[in-house]
């Protein structure tokens, strides 16, 4: 018989969770991490014009749009996403996105915390952050921690 570890329930109220400035733009609020479970779950607040280069992850990645408008590219296909829309991109599939509305809020979901070292290396605590976009820091974290592969420039 396999022994199963029992984890404690996790409740995060609105606005609660570890807040970090992501050097690609946006404020990440961690709702679940490796400290709680083997699921990565974070809320991200972004502003118009925030973009990502084409990239892949070693695990699937999902995004649930809570507010705003996002232009999402998967391979060569573009999709307009708005509040309530959801996208799941399998591991290894190139994707990118661009925030089209003045602000946007999404819930990011990964089925494991394998990419968590990348996100922590590519961000800093929000409190005291100058909130500078720095893609060199993202590339360095990818090189040091894995979790993402940049496969092309922004397609927008």
PDB file of C-alpha atoms in Angstrom, residues 3-71:
ATOM      1  CA  UNK A   3       1.501   5.939   1.951  1.00  0.00           C
ATOM      2  CA  UNK A   4       0.102   9.337   1.071  1.00  0.00           C
ATOM      3  CA  UNK A   5       1.203  12.546   2.728  1.00  0.00           C
ATOM      4  CA  UNK A   6      -1.668  14.675   3.920  1.00  0.00           C
ATOM      5  CA  UNK A   7      -1.245  18.347   3.147  1.00  0.00           C
ATOM      6  CA  UNK A   8      -2.903  21.161   5.035  1.00  0.00           C
ATOM      7  CA  UNK A   9      -5.722  23.029   3.298  1.00  0.00           C
ATOM      8  CA  UNK A  10      -4.721  26.381   1.806  1.00  0.00           C
ATOM      9  CA  UNK A  11      -6.935  29.454   1.893  1.00  0.00           C
ATOM     10  CA  UNK A  12      -5.744  32.657   0.262  1.00  0.00           C
ATOM     11  CA  UNK A  13      -7.947  35.706   0.566  1.00  0.00           C
ATOM     12  CA  UNK A  14      -8.091  38.350  -2.157  1.00  0.00           C
ATOM     13  CA  UNK A  15      -4.714  40.057  -2.311  1.00  0.00           C
ATOM     14  CA  UNK A  16      -2.990  37.435  -0.140  1.00  0.00           C
ATOM     15  CA  UNK A  17       0.054  35.471  -1.215  1.00  0.00           C
ATOM     16  CA  UNK A  18       3.703  36.221  -1.883  1.00  0.00           C
ATOM     17  CA  UNK A  19       3.893  39.255  -4.201  1.00  0.00           C
ATOM     18  CA  UNK A  20       6.817  39.492  -6.618  1.00  0.00           C
ATOM     19  CA  UNK A  21       7.689  41.857  -9.471  1.00  0.00           C
ATOM     20  CA  UNK A  22       8.383  39.739 -12.574  1.00  0.00           C
ATOM     21  CA  UNK A  23      11.154  41.247 -14.716  1.00  0.00           C
ATOM     22  CA  UNK A  24       9.079  40.599 -17.846  1.00  0.00           C
ATOM     23  CA  UNK A  25       6.452  42.994 -16.444  1.00  0.00           C
ATOM     24  CA  UNK A  26       3.654  42.317 -13.999  1.00  0.00           C
ATOM     25  CA  UNK A  27       3.032  41.613 -10.353  1.00  0.00           C
ATOM     26  CA  UNK A  28       2.796  37.914  -9.462  1.00  0.00           C
ATOM     27  CA  UNK A  29       0.852  36.959  -6.349  1.00  0.00           C
ATOM     28  CA  UNK A  30       1.622  33.318  -5.533  1.00  0.00           C
ATOM     29  CA  UNK A  31      -1.488  31.426  -4.439  1.00  0.00           C
ATOM     30  CA  UNK A  32       0.084  27.927  -4.422  1.00  0.00           C
ATOM     31  CA  UNK A  33       3.731  26.991  -4.633  1.00  0.00           C
ATOM     32  CA  UNK A  34       6.033  24.140  -3.714  1.00  0.00           C
ATOM     33  CA  UNK A  35       5.661  25.217  -0.079  1.00  0.00           C
ATOM     34  CA  UNK A  36       1.979  24.167  -0.209  1.00  0.00           C
ATOM     35  CA  UNK A  37       1.574  21.587  -2.951  1.00  0.00           C
ATOM     36  CA  UNK A  38       3.127  20.467  -6.209  1.00  0.00           C
ATOM     37  CA  UNK A  39       0.932  22.858  -8.217  1.00  0.00           C
ATOM     38  CA  UNK A  40       1.996  26.308  -9.342  1.00  0.00           C
ATOM     39  CA  UNK A  41      -0.842  28.822  -9.124  1.00  0.00           C
ATOM     40  CA  UNK A  42      -0.389  32.583  -9.334  1.00  0.00           C
ATOM     41  CA  UNK A  43      -2.418  35.687 -10.048  1.00  0.00           C
ATOM     42  CA  UNK A  44      -0.730  38.214 -12.343  1.00  0.00           C
ATOM     43  CA  UNK A  45      -1.623  41.903 -12.683  1.00  0.00           C
ATOM     44  CA  UNK A  46      -0.325  43.455 -15.918  1.00  0.00           C
ATOM     45  CA  UNK A  47      -0.658  46.650 -17.945  1.00  0.00           C
ATOM     46  CA  UNK A  48      -1.232  47.314 -21.630  1.00  0.00           C
ATOM     47  CA  UNK A  49       1.688  46.418 -23.845  1.00  0.00           C
ATOM     48  CA  UNK A  50       3.130  43.704 -21.585  1.00  0.00           C
ATOM     49  CA  UNK A  51       4.395  40.970 -23.906  1.00  0.00           C
ATOM     50  CA  UNK A  52       6.348  37.755 -23.872  1.00  0.00           C
ATOM     51  CA  UNK A  53       8.709  36.346 -26.480  1.00  0.00           C
ATOM     52  CA  UNK A  54       7.825  33.004 -28.049  1.00  0.00           C
ATOM     53  CA  UNK A  55       8.760  30.436 -25.445  1.00  0.00           C
ATOM     54  CA  UNK A  56       8.140  26.924 -24.177  1.00  0.00           C
ATOM     55  CA  UNK A  57       7.993  25.286 -20.761  1.00  0.00           C
ATOM     56  CA  UNK A  58       8.841  21.697 -19.777  1.00  0.00           C
ATOM     57  CA  UNK A  59       5.325  21.388 -18.281  1.00  0.00           C
ATOM     58  CA  UNK A  60       1.918  22.464 -19.528  1.00  0.00           C
ATOM     59  CA  UNK A  61       0.834  26.010 -18.730  1.00  0.00           C
ATOM     60  CA  UNK A  62      -2.687  27.327 -18.407  1.00  0.00           C
ATOM     61  CA  UNK A  63      -3.994  30.873 -18.222  1.00  0.00           C
ATOM     62  CA  UNK A  64      -7.455  31.879 -17.075  1.00  0.00           C
ATOM     63  CA  UNK A  65      -8.206  35.500 -17.930  1.00  0.00           C
ATOM     64  CA  UNK A  66      -9.932  37.146 -14.967  1.00  0.00           C
ATOM     65  CA  UNK A  67     -10.047  40.666 -16.421  1.00  0.00           C
ATOM     66  CA  UNK A  68      -8.847  42.444 -19.553  1.00  0.00           C
ATOM     67  CA  UNK A  69      -7.965  41.447 -23.104  1.00  0.00           C
ATOM     68  CA  UNK A  70      -5.014  39.252 -24.111  1.00  0.00           C
ATOM     69  CA  UNK A  71      -3.764  38.389 -27.601  1.00  0.00           C
TER      70      UNK A  71
END
